[in-house]
Coordinates of C-alpha atoms and ligand atoms in Angstrom, one line a residue:
M1 CA 12.7 8.1 -30.6
I2 CA 15.2 6.7 -27.8
L3 CA 15.7 3.1 -27.1
C4 CA 17.0 2.4 -23.3
R5 CA 17.6 -1.1 -22.7
T6 CA 19.1 -0.3 -19.1
I7 CA 18.5 1.6 -15.8
A8 CA 21.4 3.9 -16.5
E9 CA 20.3 4.7 -19.8
L10 CA 17.2 5.3 -19.0
K11 CA 18.1 7.8 -15.7
N12 CA 20.7 9.6 -18.3
E13 CA 18.0 10.5 -21.3
L14 CA 15.5 11.5 -18.6
Y15 CA 18.0 13.7 -16.8
K16 CA 18.5 15.4 -20.5
I17 CA 14.7 15.7 -21.1
K18 CA 14.1 17.2 -17.2
H19 CA 17.3 19.9 -17.7
S20 CA 16.8 21.1 -20.8
N21 CA 13.5 22.5 -19.8
D22 CA 12.3 22.7 -16.1
Q23 CA 8.5 22.7 -17.4
A24 CA 9.5 19.5 -19.2
T25 CA 6.1 17.1 -18.1
I26 CA 6.8 13.2 -18.6
G27 CA 4.0 10.4 -19.2
L28 CA 4.6 7.0 -19.0
V29 CA 2.9 4.5 -20.7
P30 CA 3.6 1.2 -19.1
T31 CA 3.2 -2.1 -20.9
M32 CA 3.8 -5.8 -21.6
G33 CA 4.4 -5.5 -25.5
F34 CA 2.6 -6.8 -28.3
L35 CA 1.4 -3.2 -28.9
H36 CA -2.3 -3.0 -30.6
E37 CA -4.5 0.1 -31.1
G38 CA -5.7 0.0 -27.2
H39 CA -2.1 0.9 -26.6
A40 CA -1.6 3.2 -29.2
S41 CA -4.3 5.6 -27.7
L42 CA -2.6 5.5 -24.7
M43 CA 0.2 7.0 -26.3
R44 CA -1.4 9.4 -28.2
Q45 CA -3.2 10.7 -25.2
S46 CA 0.6 10.5 -23.3
A47 CA 2.0 12.7 -26.1
A48 CA -1.2 15.3 -26.7
E49 CA -0.3 16.4 -22.7
N50 CA 3.1 16.0 -21.9
T51 CA 6.4 17.5 -23.0
A52 CA 7.8 13.9 -23.4
S53 CA 6.5 10.3 -23.5
V54 CA 8.2 7.0 -22.4
L55 CA 7.0 3.7 -23.2
S56 CA 7.8 0.7 -21.2
I57 CA 8.0 -2.6 -22.2
F58 CA 8.5 -5.4 -20.0
V59 CA 7.0 -8.6 -19.8
N60 CA 6.9 -9.0 -16.1
P61 CA 7.3 -12.4 -14.8
M62 CA 6.4 -11.5 -11.4
Q63 CA 2.7 -10.9 -12.3
F64 CA 2.4 -14.0 -14.0
G65 CA 1.6 -17.4 -11.8
P66 CA 3.6 -20.8 -12.0
N67 CA 1.0 -22.3 -15.0
E68 CA 0.2 -18.9 -16.9
D69 CA 1.5 -17.9 -20.1
F70 CA 4.5 -16.2 -19.2
D71 CA 6.6 -18.1 -21.4
R72 CA 4.4 -17.9 -24.6
Y73 CA 3.2 -14.4 -23.8
P74 CA 3.6 -12.5 -27.5
R75 CA 6.8 -10.3 -28.0
D76 CA 7.6 -8.6 -31.2
E77 CA 9.9 -6.2 -30.8
E78 CA 10.4 -4.4 -34.2
R79 CA 6.6 -4.1 -34.9
D80 CA 6.4 -2.3 -31.4
L81 CA 8.9 0.1 -31.8
A82 CA 7.5 0.9 -34.9
I83 CA 4.1 1.4 -33.4
A84 CA 5.6 3.5 -30.5
Q85 CA 7.1 5.8 -33.1
A86 CA 4.1 6.3 -34.9
N87 CA 2.2 7.4 -31.9
G88 CA 4.3 10.1 -30.1
I89 CA 6.5 8.1 -28.0
D90 CA 10.1 9.6 -26.9
L91 CA 11.5 7.0 -25.4
V92 CA 11.1 3.3 -25.1
F93 CA 12.4 1.4 -22.3
M94 CA 12.7 -2.4 -22.8
P95 CA 14.6 -3.9 -19.9
E96 CA 15.7 -7.3 -19.7
V97 CA 14.2 -9.3 -17.0
K98 CA 17.8 -9.4 -14.9
E99 CA 17.9 -5.5 -15.3
M100 CA 14.7 -5.1 -13.8
Y101 CA 15.0 -8.0 -10.9
P102 CA 19.1 -8.3 -10.7
A103 CA 18.1 -11.0 -7.7
K104 CA 15.1 -12.1 -6.6
P105 CA 12.7 -9.3 -4.7
R106 CA 12.3 -9.3 -1.0
T107 CA 10.2 -6.2 -1.1
S108 CA 6.0 -6.9 -2.1
V109 CA 3.6 -4.0 -2.6
I110 CA 0.1 -5.7 -1.8
V111 CA -2.8 -3.9 -1.9
S112 CA -5.3 -5.2 0.2
Q113 CA -9.4 -5.6 -0.4
L114 CA -9.2 -4.3 -4.4
T115 CA -7.2 -7.5 -4.5
E116 CA -9.8 -9.8 -3.3
R117 CA -12.3 -10.5 -6.0
L118 CA -12.0 -10.7 -9.9
C119 CA -8.6 -11.3 -11.3
G120 CA -7.3 -11.1 -7.7
A121 CA -9.1 -14.3 -7.0
S122 CA -8.5 -15.9 -10.2
R123 CA -5.0 -15.2 -10.5
P124 CA -3.4 -15.2 -6.8
G125 CA 0.0 -13.0 -6.3
H126 CA -0.8 -11.1 -9.6
F127 CA -1.5 -7.7 -8.3
D128 CA 1.5 -7.7 -5.9
G129 CA 3.4 -8.5 -9.2
V130 CA 1.6 -5.8 -11.0
G131 CA 2.3 -3.3 -8.0
L132 CA 5.7 -4.1 -7.7
V133 CA 6.7 -3.1 -11.3
V134 CA 4.8 -0.4 -11.6
S135 CA 6.6 1.1 -8.4
K136 CA 9.7 0.5 -9.8
L137 CA 8.9 2.1 -12.9
F138 CA 7.2 5.1 -11.3
H139 CA 10.5 5.7 -9.0
L140 CA 12.5 5.2 -12.3
V141 CA 10.6 7.3 -14.7
Q142 CA 9.2 9.7 -12.1
P143 CA 6.5 10.7 -14.3
D144 CA 4.0 13.4 -13.9
R145 CA 1.3 11.4 -15.5
A146 CA 0.6 7.5 -16.5
Y147 CA -1.8 5.8 -18.7
F148 CA -3.8 3.0 -18.3
G149 CA -6.7 1.3 -19.7
M150 CA -10.0 0.6 -18.4
K151 CA -10.3 -2.9 -19.9
D152 CA -8.0 -3.8 -17.0
A153 CA -10.5 -2.1 -14.6
Q154 CA -9.3 -3.9 -11.4
Q155 CA -5.5 -3.0 -11.9
L156 CA -6.4 0.9 -12.7
A157 CA -8.3 0.7 -9.3
V158 CA -5.3 -0.7 -7.6
I159 CA -3.1 1.1 -9.5
Q160 CA -4.8 4.6 -8.0
Q161 CA -5.1 3.0 -4.6
M162 CA -0.9 2.3 -4.5
T163 CA -0.9 5.8 -5.8
D164 CA -2.6 7.4 -2.9
D165 CA -1.6 5.3 -0.1
L166 CA 2.2 5.4 -1.0
N167 CA 2.0 9.4 -2.0
F168 CA 3.6 8.8 -5.9
P169 CA 3.4 12.3 -7.2
V170 CA 1.6 10.8 -10.3
E171 CA -1.8 11.6 -11.9
I172 CA -3.1 8.2 -13.0
R173 CA -5.3 8.6 -16.7
P174 CA -7.1 6.1 -17.4
C175 CA -8.3 5.7 -20.9
P176 CA -11.3 3.9 -22.7
I177 CA -11.4 0.7 -23.8
V178 CA -10.7 0.1 -27.6
R179 CA -12.5 -2.6 -30.0
E180 CA -13.0 -4.3 -32.8
P181 CA -15.1 -3.2 -35.1
D182 CA -17.7 -6.4 -33.9
G183 CA -16.8 -5.4 -30.0
L184 CA -14.1 -7.5 -29.2
A185 CA -11.9 -5.5 -26.5
L186 CA -8.4 -5.1 -27.8
S187 CA -5.8 -7.7 -26.1
S188 CA -2.7 -8.6 -27.1
R189 CA -3.9 -12.6 -25.9
N190 CA -6.4 -12.2 -28.8
V191 CA -3.6 -13.6 -30.9
Y192 CA -3.9 -17.0 -29.4
L193 CA -7.6 -17.4 -30.2
S194 CA -8.7 -20.2 -32.7
A195 CA -11.0 -18.5 -35.8
E196 CA -13.7 -20.4 -33.9
Q197 CA -13.1 -18.9 -30.4
R198 CA -12.5 -15.1 -32.0
Q199 CA -15.9 -15.3 -33.1
Q200 CA -17.3 -16.7 -30.3
A201 CA -15.6 -13.8 -28.3
V202 CA -17.9 -11.3 -29.1
V203 CA -20.5 -12.4 -26.8
L204 CA -18.2 -10.8 -24.3
S205 CA -19.2 -7.3 -25.5
Q206 CA -22.7 -8.5 -27.0
S207 CA -23.7 -9.6 -23.2
L208 CA -22.4 -6.2 -21.8
A209 CA -24.9 -4.8 -24.0
S210 CA -27.7 -6.1 -23.1
A211 CA -26.7 -5.8 -19.8
K212 CA -27.2 -1.9 -20.3
E213 CA -30.5 -2.7 -21.3
W214 CA -31.3 -5.1 -18.6
V215 CA -29.8 -2.8 -16.0
A216 CA -32.6 -0.1 -16.8
E217 CA -35.4 -3.1 -16.2
Q218 CA -37.7 -2.2 -13.1
G219 CA -36.8 -4.6 -10.2
M220 CA -33.3 -5.8 -11.7
T221 CA -31.3 -7.1 -9.3
P222 CA -27.6 -7.9 -9.3
E223 CA -28.4 -11.6 -8.7
E224 CA -30.7 -11.4 -11.9
L225 CA -28.6 -9.7 -13.9
L226 CA -25.4 -11.8 -13.4
S227 CA -27.6 -15.1 -14.0
R228 CA -29.0 -13.5 -17.8
V229 CA -25.2 -12.6 -18.8
K230 CA -24.1 -16.1 -17.5
A231 CA -26.8 -17.6 -19.4
K232 CA -26.1 -15.4 -22.4
I233 CA -22.0 -15.9 -22.3
S234 CA -22.8 -19.8 -22.4
E235 CA -24.5 -19.9 -25.5
A236 CA -21.2 -19.5 -26.7
G237 CA -20.3 -23.1 -27.1
Q238 CA -16.5 -23.1 -26.0
A239 CA -16.9 -20.1 -23.5
E240 CA -15.8 -21.2 -19.9
I241 CA -16.8 -18.5 -17.4
D242 CA -14.0 -17.4 -14.8
Y243 CA -16.1 -14.9 -13.3
V244 CA -19.0 -12.7 -14.1
E245 CA -19.4 -9.6 -11.1
W246 CA -21.4 -6.7 -10.2
L247 CA -19.4 -4.7 -7.7
A248 CA -19.1 -0.9 -6.6
Y249 CA -16.8 0.7 -8.7
P250 CA -13.6 1.6 -8.1
S251 CA -14.0 -0.2 -4.2
L252 CA -14.8 -3.5 -5.7
E253 CA -17.4 -3.7 -2.5
L254 CA -20.2 -6.6 -3.1
P255 CA -23.4 -4.5 -3.5
A256 CA -26.5 -5.6 -1.8
W257 CA -27.5 -8.9 -3.7
N258 CA -30.9 -9.0 -4.2
E259 CA -32.2 -5.4 -3.6
P260 CA -33.1 -3.8 -7.0
I261 CA -30.3 -2.1 -8.7
A262 CA -32.3 1.0 -9.3
E263 CA -31.5 1.6 -5.3
H264 CA -28.4 1.4 -5.5
R265 CA -26.4 4.7 -5.6
G266 CA -22.7 5.1 -7.0
K267 CA -20.7 3.9 -9.7
Y268 CA -20.8 0.2 -10.2
I269 CA -18.9 -2.1 -12.5
L270 CA -20.1 -5.4 -14.3
A271 CA -16.9 -7.3 -15.0
L272 CA -16.4 -10.6 -16.7
A273 CA -13.3 -13.1 -17.2
V274 CA -14.1 -15.8 -19.8
K275 CA -11.3 -18.8 -21.0
F276 CA -11.7 -19.8 -24.5
G277 CA -9.8 -23.1 -24.5
A278 CA -6.3 -21.8 -22.6
T279 CA -7.0 -17.9 -23.7
R280 CA -8.6 -16.0 -20.7
L281 CA -10.3 -12.5 -22.2
I282 CA -11.8 -10.2 -19.8
D283 CA -14.1 -7.2 -20.3
N284 CA -16.3 -4.7 -18.6
S285 CA -18.7 -2.1 -18.6
L286 CA -19.1 1.1 -16.1
F287 CA -22.4 2.2 -14.9
V288 CA -23.1 5.2 -12.9
T289 CA -26.4 6.5 -10.9
N290 CA -28.0 9.5 -12.6
E291 CA -31.0 10.4 -10.4
E292 CA -33.0 7.0 -10.2
V293 CA -31.3 5.5 -13.4
Y294 CA -28.6 3.8 -14.3
N295 CA -26.5 5.1 -17.2
H296 CA -23.6 2.9 -18.9
V297 CA -20.4 5.5 -19.0
Ligands
PAF301 O1 -1.3 -4.0 -17.9 C1 -0.5 -4.2 -18.3 O2 0.3 -4.6 -19.3 C2 0.5 -4.7 -17.4 O3 -0.3 -5.3 -15.9 C3 1.5 -3.3 -16.2 C4 0.8 -2.6 -16.1 C5 2.1 -2.9 -17.7 C6 2.7 -3.8 -15.5 O4 3.4 -5.0 -16.2

């Protein structure tokens, strides 16, 4: 496995891969490091589908708000490199901030509409920073495929839209959410939780599991569903709800609010963001109509 810290090194190594085999395909797994099994599953999928896999590890300051956790975002270079090596990565790109942004960028990548709700509303400017860095990574690596986890379902929708709008020649590969045995979705931010918050955080996946049953109830409306989910989350004493939303996916448009869910057609997302102390966790479930019944997918 090769480690590149500069763009020049990255380009040089990619040139060698592409010119040693003109059929070579490149997979890109963009991350902010502090890798966990969720990231490892993306790396393994990339390794299985491509000639060579590139892992980027870059805590991107452009996607953090002024009062967010950029400075304290967890980092562990040595452990990350070991995980990358064990999961089929050929090349790790780990630049410093000044390598990616030698000067303040004057270009914005703004995906409209899809960024208006959910994390886009709670974290103004977040997706502009994601769009900018992912565009730069796509230009630098020129991957055939790029791998993103479904836990960040809005990010995935935004990146797919950006890829389509800007004609990036990249296939976006969504990968399933990976969970702890008790259901908590893996996240680098889980390390911030106290023991008690960690216990309580399981309420996110539990409320999604309950929602799978509630959705099937006759006459269930988005309004009633969301109020039940909120009530369930609030049973955890330290949980502070940021949002609970039921939206069409991937358009992220609002459904008819008080019409029975069974009358809606297509794919929907139930998306949650909940704070435990200073730690904000997200989770979601996708639902799709099958004839007249909503099935969880
Ligand atoms: O999902 C993440 O870790 C980040 O948002 C990404 C896609 C690596 C961009 O910095």
